[in-house]
Tab-separated table of C-alpha atoms and ligand atoms in Angstrom:
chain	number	residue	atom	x	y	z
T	24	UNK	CA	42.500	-45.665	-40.675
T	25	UNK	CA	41.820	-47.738	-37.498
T	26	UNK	CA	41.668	-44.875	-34.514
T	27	UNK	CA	42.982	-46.591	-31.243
T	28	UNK	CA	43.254	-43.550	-28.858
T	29	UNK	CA	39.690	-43.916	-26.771
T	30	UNK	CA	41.492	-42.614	-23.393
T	31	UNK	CA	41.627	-39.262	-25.886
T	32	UNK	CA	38.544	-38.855	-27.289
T	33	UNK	CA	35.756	-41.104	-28.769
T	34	UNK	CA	33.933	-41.241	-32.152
T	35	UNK	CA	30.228	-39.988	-30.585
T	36	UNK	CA	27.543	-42.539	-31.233
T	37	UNK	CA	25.170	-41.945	-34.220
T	38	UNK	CA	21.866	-41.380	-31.994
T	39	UNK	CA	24.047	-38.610	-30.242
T	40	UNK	CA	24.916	-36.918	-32.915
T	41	UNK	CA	21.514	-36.495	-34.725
T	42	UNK	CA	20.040	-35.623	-31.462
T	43	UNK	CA	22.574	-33.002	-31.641
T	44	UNK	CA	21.336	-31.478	-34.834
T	45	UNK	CA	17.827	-31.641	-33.901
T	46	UNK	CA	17.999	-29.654	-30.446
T	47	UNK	CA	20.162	-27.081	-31.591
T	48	UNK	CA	18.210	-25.812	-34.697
T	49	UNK	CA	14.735	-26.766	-33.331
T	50	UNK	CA	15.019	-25.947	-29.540
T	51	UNK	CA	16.929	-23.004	-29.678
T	52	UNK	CA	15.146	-21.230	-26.741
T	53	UNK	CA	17.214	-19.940	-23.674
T	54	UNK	CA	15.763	-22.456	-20.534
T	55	UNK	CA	15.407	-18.889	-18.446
T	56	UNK	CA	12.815	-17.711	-21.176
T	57	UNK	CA	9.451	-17.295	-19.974
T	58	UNK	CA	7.817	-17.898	-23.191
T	59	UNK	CA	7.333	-21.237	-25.038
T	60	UNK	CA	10.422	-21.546	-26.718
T	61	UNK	CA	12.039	-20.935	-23.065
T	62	UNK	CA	9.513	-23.993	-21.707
T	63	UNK	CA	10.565	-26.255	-24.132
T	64	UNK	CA	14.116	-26.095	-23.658
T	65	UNK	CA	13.816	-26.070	-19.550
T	66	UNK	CA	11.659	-28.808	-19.997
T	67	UNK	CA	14.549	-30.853	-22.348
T	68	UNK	CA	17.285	-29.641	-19.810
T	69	UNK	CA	15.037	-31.468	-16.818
T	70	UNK	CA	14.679	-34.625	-18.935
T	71	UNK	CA	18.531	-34.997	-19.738
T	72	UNK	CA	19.031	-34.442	-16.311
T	73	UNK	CA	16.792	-36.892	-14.774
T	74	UNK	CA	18.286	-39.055	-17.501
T	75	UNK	CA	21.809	-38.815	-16.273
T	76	UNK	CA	19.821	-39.339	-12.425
T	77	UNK	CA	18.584	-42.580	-13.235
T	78	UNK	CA	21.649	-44.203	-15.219
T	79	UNK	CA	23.873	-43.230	-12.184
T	80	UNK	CA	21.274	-43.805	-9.654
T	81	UNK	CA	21.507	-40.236	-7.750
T	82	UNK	CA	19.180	-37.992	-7.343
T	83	UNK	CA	18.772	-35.326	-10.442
T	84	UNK	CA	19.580	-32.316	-7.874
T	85	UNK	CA	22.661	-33.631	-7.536
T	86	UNK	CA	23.757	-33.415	-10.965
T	87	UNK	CA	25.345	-30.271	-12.074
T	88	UNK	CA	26.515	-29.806	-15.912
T	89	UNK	CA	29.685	-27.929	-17.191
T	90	UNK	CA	31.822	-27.766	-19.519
T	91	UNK	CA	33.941	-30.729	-19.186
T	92	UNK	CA	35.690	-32.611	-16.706
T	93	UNK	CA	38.611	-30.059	-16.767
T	94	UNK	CA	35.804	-27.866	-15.410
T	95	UNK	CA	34.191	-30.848	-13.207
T	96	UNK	CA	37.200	-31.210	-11.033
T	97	UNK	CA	38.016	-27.764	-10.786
T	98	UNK	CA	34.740	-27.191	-9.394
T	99	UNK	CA	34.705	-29.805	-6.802
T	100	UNK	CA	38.336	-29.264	-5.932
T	101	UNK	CA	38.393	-25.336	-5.641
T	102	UNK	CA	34.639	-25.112	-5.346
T	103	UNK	CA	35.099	-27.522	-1.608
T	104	UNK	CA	38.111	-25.831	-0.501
T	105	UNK	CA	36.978	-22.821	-0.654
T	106	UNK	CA	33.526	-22.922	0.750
T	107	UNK	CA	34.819	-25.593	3.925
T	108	UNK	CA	38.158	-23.280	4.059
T	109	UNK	CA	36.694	-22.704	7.773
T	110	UNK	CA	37.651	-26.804	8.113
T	111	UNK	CA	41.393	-26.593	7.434
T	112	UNK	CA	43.648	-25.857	4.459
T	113	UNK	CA	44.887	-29.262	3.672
T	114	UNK	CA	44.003	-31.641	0.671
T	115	UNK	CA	45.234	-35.089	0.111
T	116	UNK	CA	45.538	-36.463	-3.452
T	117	UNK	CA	47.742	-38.775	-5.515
T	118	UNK	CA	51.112	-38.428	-7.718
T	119	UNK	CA	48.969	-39.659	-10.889
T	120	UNK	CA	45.918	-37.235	-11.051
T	121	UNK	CA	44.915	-35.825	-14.099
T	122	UNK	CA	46.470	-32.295	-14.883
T	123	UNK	CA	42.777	-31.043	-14.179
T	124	UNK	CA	43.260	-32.052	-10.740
T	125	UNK	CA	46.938	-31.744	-10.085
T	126	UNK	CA	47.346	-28.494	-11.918
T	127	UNK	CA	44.291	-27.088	-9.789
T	128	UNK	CA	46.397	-28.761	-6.335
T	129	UNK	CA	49.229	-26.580	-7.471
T	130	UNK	CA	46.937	-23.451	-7.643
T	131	UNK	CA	45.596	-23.894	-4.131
T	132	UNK	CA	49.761	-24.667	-2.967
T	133	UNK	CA	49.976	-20.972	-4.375
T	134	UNK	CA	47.130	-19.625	-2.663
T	135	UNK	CA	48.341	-21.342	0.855
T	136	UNK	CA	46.976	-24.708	0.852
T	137	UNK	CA	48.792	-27.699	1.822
T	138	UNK	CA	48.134	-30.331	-0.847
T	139	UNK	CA	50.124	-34.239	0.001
T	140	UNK	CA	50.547	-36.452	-2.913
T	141	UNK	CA	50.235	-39.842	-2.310
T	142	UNK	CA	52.617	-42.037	-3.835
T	143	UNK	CA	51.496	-44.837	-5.932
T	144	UNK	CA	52.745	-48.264	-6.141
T	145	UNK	CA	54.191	-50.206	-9.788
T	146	UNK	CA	50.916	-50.822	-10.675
T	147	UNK	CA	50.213	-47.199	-10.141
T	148	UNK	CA	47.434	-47.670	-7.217
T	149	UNK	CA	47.505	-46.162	-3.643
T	150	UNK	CA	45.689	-47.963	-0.903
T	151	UNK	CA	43.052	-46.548	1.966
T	152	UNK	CA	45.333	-47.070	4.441
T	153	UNK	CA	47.956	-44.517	2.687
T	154	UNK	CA	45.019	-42.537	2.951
T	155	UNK	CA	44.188	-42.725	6.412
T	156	UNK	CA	47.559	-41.975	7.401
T	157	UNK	CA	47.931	-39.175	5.385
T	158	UNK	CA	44.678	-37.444	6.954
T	159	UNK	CA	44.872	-34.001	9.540
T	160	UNK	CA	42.499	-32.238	11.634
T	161	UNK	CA	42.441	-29.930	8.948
T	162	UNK	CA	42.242	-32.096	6.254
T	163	UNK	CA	39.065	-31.070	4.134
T	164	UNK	CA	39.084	-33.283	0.805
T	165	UNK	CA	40.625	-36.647	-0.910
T	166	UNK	CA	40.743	-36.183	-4.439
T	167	UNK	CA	41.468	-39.597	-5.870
T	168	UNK	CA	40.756	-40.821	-9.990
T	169	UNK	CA	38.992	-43.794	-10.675
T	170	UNK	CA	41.045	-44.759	-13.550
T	171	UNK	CA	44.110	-43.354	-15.009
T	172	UNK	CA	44.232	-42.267	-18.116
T	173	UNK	CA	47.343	-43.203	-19.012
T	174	UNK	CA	47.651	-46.930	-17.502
T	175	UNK	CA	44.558	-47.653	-16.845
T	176	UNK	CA	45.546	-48.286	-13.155
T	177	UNK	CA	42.023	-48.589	-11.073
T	178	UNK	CA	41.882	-46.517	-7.776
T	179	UNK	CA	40.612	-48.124	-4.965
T	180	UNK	CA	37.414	-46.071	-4.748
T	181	UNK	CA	35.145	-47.967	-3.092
T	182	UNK	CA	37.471	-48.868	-0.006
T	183	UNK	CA	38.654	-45.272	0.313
T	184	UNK	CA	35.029	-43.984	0.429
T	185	UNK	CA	33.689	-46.329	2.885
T	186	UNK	CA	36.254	-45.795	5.115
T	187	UNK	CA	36.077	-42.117	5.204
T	188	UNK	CA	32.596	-42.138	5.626
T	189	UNK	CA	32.628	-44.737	8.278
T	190	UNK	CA	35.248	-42.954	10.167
T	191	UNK	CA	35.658	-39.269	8.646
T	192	UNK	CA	32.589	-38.465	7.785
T	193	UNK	CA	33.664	-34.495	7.750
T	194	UNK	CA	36.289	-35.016	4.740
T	195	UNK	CA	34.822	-34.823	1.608
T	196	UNK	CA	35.524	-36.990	-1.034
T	197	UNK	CA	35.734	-36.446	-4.934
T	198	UNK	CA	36.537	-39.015	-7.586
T	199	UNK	CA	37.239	-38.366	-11.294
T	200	UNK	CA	35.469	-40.451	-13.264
T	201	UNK	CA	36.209	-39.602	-16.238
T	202	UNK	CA	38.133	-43.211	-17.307
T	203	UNK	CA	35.953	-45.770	-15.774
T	204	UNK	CA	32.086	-44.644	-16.346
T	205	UNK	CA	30.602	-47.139	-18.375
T	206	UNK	CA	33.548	-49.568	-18.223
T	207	UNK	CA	34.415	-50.425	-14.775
T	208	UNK	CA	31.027	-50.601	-12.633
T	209	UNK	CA	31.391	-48.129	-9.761
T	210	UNK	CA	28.197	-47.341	-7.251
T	211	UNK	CA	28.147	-43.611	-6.066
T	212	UNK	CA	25.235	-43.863	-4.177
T	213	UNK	CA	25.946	-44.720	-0.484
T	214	UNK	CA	29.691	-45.255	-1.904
T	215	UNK	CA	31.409	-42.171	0.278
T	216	UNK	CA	32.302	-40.191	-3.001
T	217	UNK	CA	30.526	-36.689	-2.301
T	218	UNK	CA	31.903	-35.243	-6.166
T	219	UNK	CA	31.757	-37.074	-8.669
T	220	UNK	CA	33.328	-35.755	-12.418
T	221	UNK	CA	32.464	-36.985	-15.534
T	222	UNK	CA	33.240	-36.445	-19.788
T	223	UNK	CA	30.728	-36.765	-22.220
T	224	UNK	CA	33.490	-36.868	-24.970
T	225	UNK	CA	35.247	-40.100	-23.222
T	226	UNK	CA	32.084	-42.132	-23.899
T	227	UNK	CA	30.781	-41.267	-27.280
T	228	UNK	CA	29.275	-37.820	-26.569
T	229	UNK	CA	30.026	-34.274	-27.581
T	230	UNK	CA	33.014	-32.746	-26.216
T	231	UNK	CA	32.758	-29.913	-24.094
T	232	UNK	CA	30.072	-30.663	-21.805
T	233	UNK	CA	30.348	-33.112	-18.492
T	234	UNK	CA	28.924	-33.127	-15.083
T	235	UNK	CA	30.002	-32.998	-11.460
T	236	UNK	CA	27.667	-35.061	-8.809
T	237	UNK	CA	27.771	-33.437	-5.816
T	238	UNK	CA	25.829	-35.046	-2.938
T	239	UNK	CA	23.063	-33.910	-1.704
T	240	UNK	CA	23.694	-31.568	1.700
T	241	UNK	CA	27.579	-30.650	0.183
T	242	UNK	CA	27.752	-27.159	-0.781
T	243	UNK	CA	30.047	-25.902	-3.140
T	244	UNK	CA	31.384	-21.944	-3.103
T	245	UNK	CA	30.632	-21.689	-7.202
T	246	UNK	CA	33.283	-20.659	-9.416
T	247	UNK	CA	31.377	-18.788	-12.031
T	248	UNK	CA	29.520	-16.123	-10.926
T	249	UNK	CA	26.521	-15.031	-12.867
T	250	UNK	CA	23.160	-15.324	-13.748
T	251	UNK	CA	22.510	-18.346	-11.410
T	252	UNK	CA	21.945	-21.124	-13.443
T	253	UNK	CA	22.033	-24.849	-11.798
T	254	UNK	CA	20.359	-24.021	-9.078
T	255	UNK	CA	23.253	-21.242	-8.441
T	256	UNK	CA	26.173	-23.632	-8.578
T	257	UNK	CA	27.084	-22.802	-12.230
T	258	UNK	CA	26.220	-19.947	-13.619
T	259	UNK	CA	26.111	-19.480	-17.647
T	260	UNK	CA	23.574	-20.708	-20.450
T	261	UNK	CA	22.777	-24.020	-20.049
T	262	UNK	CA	24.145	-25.904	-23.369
T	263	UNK	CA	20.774	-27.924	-24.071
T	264	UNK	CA	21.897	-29.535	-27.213
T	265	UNK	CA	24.978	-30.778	-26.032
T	266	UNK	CA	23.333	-31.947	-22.391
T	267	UNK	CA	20.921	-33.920	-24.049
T	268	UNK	CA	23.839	-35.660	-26.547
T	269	UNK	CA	25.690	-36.166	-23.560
T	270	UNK	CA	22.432	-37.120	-21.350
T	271	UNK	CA	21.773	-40.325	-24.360
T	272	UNK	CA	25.452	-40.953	-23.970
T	273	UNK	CA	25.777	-41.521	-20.156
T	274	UNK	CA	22.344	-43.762	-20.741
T	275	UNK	CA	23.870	-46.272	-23.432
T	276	UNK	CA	26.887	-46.280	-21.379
T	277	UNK	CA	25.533	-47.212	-18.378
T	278	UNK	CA	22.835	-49.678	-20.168
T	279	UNK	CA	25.963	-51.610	-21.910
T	280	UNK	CA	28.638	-51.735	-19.164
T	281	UNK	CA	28.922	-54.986	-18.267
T	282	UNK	CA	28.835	-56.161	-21.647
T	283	UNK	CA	31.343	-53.671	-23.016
T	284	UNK	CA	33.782	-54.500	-19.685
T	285	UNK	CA	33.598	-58.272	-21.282
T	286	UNK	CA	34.392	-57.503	-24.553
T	287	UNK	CA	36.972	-54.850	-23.879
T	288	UNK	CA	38.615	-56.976	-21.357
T	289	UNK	CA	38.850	-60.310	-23.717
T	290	UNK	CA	40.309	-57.692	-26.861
T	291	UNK	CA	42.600	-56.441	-24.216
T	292	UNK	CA	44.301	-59.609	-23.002
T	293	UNK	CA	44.390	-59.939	-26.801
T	294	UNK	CA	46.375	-57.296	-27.597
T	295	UNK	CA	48.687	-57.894	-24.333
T	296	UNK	CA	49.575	-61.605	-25.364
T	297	UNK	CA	50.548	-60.175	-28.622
T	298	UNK	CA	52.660	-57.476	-26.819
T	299	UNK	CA	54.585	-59.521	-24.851
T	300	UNK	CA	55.353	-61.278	-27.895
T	301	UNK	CA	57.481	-58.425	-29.026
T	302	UNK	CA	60.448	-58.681	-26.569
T	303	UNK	CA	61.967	-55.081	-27.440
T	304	UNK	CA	58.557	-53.617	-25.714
T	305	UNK	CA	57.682	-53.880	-21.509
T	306	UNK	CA	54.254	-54.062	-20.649
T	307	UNK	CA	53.112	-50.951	-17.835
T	308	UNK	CA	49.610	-51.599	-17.639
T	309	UNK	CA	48.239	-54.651	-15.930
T	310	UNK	CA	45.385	-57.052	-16.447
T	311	UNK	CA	43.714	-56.020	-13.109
T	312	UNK	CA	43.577	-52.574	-14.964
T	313	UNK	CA	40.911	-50.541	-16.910
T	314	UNK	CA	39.875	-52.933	-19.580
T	315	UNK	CA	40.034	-50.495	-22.623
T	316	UNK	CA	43.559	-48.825	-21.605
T	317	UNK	CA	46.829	-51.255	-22.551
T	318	UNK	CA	50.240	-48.926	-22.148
T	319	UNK	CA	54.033	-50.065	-23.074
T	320	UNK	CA	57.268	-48.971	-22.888
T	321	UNK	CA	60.119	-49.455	-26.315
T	322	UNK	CA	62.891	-48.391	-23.733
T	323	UNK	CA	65.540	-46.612	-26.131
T	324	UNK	CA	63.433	-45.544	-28.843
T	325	UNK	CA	61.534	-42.277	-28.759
T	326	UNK	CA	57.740	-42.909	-29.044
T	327	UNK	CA	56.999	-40.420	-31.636
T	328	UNK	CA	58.956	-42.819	-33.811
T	329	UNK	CA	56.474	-45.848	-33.508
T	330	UNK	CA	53.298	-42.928	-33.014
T	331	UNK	CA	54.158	-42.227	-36.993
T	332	UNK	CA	55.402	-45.411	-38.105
T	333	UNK	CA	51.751	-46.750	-36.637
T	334	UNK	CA	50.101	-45.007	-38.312
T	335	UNK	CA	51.860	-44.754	-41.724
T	336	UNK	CA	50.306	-48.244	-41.249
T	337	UNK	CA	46.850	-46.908	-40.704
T	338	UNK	CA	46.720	-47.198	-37.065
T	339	UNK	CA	46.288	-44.651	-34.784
T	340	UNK	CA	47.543	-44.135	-31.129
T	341	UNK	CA	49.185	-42.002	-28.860
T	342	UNK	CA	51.905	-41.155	-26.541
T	343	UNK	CA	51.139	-40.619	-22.923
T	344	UNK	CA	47.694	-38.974	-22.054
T	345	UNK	CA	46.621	-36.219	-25.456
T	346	UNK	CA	46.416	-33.724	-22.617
T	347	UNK	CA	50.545	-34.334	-22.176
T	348	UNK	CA	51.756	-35.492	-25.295
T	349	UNK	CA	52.660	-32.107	-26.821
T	350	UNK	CA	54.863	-31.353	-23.869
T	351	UNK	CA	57.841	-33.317	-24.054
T	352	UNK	CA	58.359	-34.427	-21.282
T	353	UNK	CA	58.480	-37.946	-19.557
T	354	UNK	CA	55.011	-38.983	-18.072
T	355	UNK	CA	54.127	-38.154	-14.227
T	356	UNK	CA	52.182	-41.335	-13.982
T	357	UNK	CA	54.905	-43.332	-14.807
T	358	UNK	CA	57.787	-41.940	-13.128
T	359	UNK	CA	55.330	-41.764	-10.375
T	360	UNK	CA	54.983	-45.999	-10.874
T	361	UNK	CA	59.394	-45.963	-10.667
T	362	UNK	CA	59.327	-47.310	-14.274
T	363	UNK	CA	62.289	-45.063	-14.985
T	364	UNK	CA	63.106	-42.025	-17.007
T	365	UNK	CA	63.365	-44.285	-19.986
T	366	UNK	CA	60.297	-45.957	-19.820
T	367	UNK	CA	58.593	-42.741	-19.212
T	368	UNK	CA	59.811	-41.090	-22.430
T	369	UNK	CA	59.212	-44.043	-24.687
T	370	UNK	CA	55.275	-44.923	-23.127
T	371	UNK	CA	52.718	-45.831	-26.162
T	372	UNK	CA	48.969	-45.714	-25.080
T	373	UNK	CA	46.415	-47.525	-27.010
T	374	UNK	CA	43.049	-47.860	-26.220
T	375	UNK	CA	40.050	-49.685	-27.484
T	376	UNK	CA	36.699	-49.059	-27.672
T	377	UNK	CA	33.713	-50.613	-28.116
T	378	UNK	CA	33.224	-51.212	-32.263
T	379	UNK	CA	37.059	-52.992	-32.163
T	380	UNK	CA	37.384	-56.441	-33.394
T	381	UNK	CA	39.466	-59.503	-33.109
T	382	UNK	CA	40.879	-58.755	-36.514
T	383	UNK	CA	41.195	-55.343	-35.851
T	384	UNK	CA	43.564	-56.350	-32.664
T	385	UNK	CA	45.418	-58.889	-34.825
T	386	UNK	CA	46.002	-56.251	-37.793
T	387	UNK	CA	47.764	-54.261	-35.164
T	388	UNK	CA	49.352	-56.080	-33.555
T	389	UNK	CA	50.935	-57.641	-37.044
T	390	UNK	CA	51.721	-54.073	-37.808
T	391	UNK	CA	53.582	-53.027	-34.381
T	392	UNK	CA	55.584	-55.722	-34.668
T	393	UNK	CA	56.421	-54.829	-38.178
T	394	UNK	CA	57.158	-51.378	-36.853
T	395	UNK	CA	59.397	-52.453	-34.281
T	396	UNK	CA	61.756	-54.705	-36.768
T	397	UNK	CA	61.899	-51.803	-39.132
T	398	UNK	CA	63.288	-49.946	-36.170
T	399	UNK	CA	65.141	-51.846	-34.887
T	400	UNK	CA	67.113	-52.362	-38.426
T	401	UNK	CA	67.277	-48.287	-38.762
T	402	UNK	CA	68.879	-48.638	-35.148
T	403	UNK	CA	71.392	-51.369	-36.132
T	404	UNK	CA	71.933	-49.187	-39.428
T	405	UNK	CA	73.211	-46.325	-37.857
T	406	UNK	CA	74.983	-47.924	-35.094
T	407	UNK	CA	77.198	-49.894	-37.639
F	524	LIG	N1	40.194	-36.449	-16.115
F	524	LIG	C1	40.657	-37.480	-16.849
F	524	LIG	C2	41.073	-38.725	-16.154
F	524	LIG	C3	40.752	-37.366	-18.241
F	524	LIG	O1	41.219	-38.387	-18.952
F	524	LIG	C4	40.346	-36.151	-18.860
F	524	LIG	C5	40.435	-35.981	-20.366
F	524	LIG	N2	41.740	-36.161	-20.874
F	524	LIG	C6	39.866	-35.115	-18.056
F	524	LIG	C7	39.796	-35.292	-16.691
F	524	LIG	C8	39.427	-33.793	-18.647
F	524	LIG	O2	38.224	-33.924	-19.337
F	524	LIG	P1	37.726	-32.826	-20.374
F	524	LIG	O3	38.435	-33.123	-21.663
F	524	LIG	O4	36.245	-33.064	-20.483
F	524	LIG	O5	38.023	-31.480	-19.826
């Protein structure tokens, strides 16, 4: 079975794994504990961190660990709002944001916030300028991804960041990271992003553990109350066996970037030649785009269909984002890019990771196209 669904989850690396194993039945100690035990494990949670510090080049009191992304974004999203709420009650974000963000947009519309979504272009990016002229008085954060998880569409980050820093210094800014760490370069340091989310599980860690940077001097009103833990912004034992996993994670991420963006991007335009080879399928993503995400539409067929036909051929991918595709319904991100209802229902995602191959990309593509004739004989079958 060849697993092509990255954007969903990743197989964790080796080193991360056994890591695993040895915290959590040697260093079992609580990091609160006064005794040894308790030493040990505050002493491994202050390494990982620092860790994590030096492969994004913050500071490490500006890294605080949760539970995921889901809870990452949450965090900065409700976590700002809430403790600037003196600032305004208005948020700006975009039409293509994770369901961790949007979902947690729609929970502050409840509550009395006004949230505008920005639309996005057909490549599925919105530009600073939208930005700017979508900013109030009372405007208190930009919540804007780094790379969508369905397209692989890259956000203009940078640009947004320096030029609300440069000329709204007041409005905070938090970017999810989830999609690009460790495979499009992005600096955070001096960048404008004030919250920064990020997945171990999206690059070879554990899942269930992430991180939120938040820059030094922003506060955040913390969402779980409790025994005080992260310096009071999260409260709950610290997971030390999965935050040092994750910790090795962001580190060989970071240390192989540029190399990985150079090999995923030359298996990419791979597998889109080969694509566009098959005329029944249109292309969404674009070559500008994330370098390990490659999404297409088979207008007219339903993609469940070539989901299990795929992998009846021992190739696994997915439909939409796994965080939508039990839902039914067309994808967000590409309505939002005006590829039509069609389009939207019929999107295939597949994404590559690092350990692919040439001949991996070749078998695939050798068996989507076989796919799509046997398909496309059932459809003439039942027409006639
Ligand atoms: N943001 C993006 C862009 C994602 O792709 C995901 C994972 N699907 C998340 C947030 C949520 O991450 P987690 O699974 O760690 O909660």
């Amino acid at each position: 079975m060849k697993y092509f669904d990255h954007a969903a989850t990743t197989p964790p690396y080796d080193e991360v794994t056994r890591t695993i194993a040895e915290v959590m039945s040697r260093h079992y100690g609580n990091p609160s504990s006064l005794h040894r035990l308790g030493e040990e494990s505050s002493k491994l949670l202050r390494k990982a961190r620092e860790v994590c510090a030096q492969a994004m080049d913050v500071k490490p009191g500006e890294i605080v660990f949760t539970s995921g992304a889901t809870e990452s974004n949450n965090m900065a999203i409700k976590g700002a709002t809430l403790q600037y709420a003196g600032r305004g009650k208005h948020l700006i974000t975009t039409a293509t944001e994770h369901p961790s963000v949007f979902e947690c947009c729609k929970q502050l519309e409840q509550l009395g916030w006004e949230v505008t979504y920005l639309p996005v272009n057909s490549e599925g990016q919105v530009t600073e300028r939208q930005v700017e002229e979508a900013l109030r008085k009372d405007t208190v954060l930009v919540s804007v991804m780094h790379v969508n998880n369905e397209t692989g569409a890259v956000q203009p980050v940078t640009a947004i960041g320096g030029m609300l820093k440069e000329k709204h210094p007041r409005v905070l800014f938090h970017v999810d990271g989830v999609q690009g760490f460790g495979k499009v370069p992005l600096q955070l340091n001096n960048s404008g992003i004030d919250l920064y989310s990020l997945s171990a599980h999206k690059i070879k860690g554990p899942k269930g553990i992430g991180l939120l940077y938040v820059r030094e001097g922003v506060s955040l009103f913390p969402l779980l109350a409790g025994g005080g833990q992260e310096e009071g912004r999260r409260s709950g034992t610290e997971n030390i066996p999965y935050i040092v996993g994750f910790s090795k994670a962001v580190r060989l991420a970071k240390e192989g970037e540029r190399e990985r963006q150079a090999r995923l991007k030359q298996l990419k335009a791979e597998l889109v030649r080969g694509i566009k080879a098959i005329q029944e399928l249109t292309l969404n993503s674009v070559p500008e785009g994330a370098p390990h995400i490659v999404h297409f539409s088979y207008p007219g067929m339903k993609a469940e269909a070539l989901l299990h036909m795929l992998e009846e051929e021992g190739f696994l991918v997915s439909t939409q984002s796994a965080c939508s595709s039990k839902k039914a319904e067309p994808s967000r991100a590409l309505l939002a890019m005006g590829k039509g209802a069609e389009a939207a229902a019929s999107g295939i995602r597949i994404s590559l990771g690092e350990e692919h191959t040439e001949t991996d990309i070749s078998d695939l593509l050798k068996a989507l196209d076989k796919c799509v004739r046997r398909l496309q004989n059932l459809k003439g079958e039942r027409k006639s």
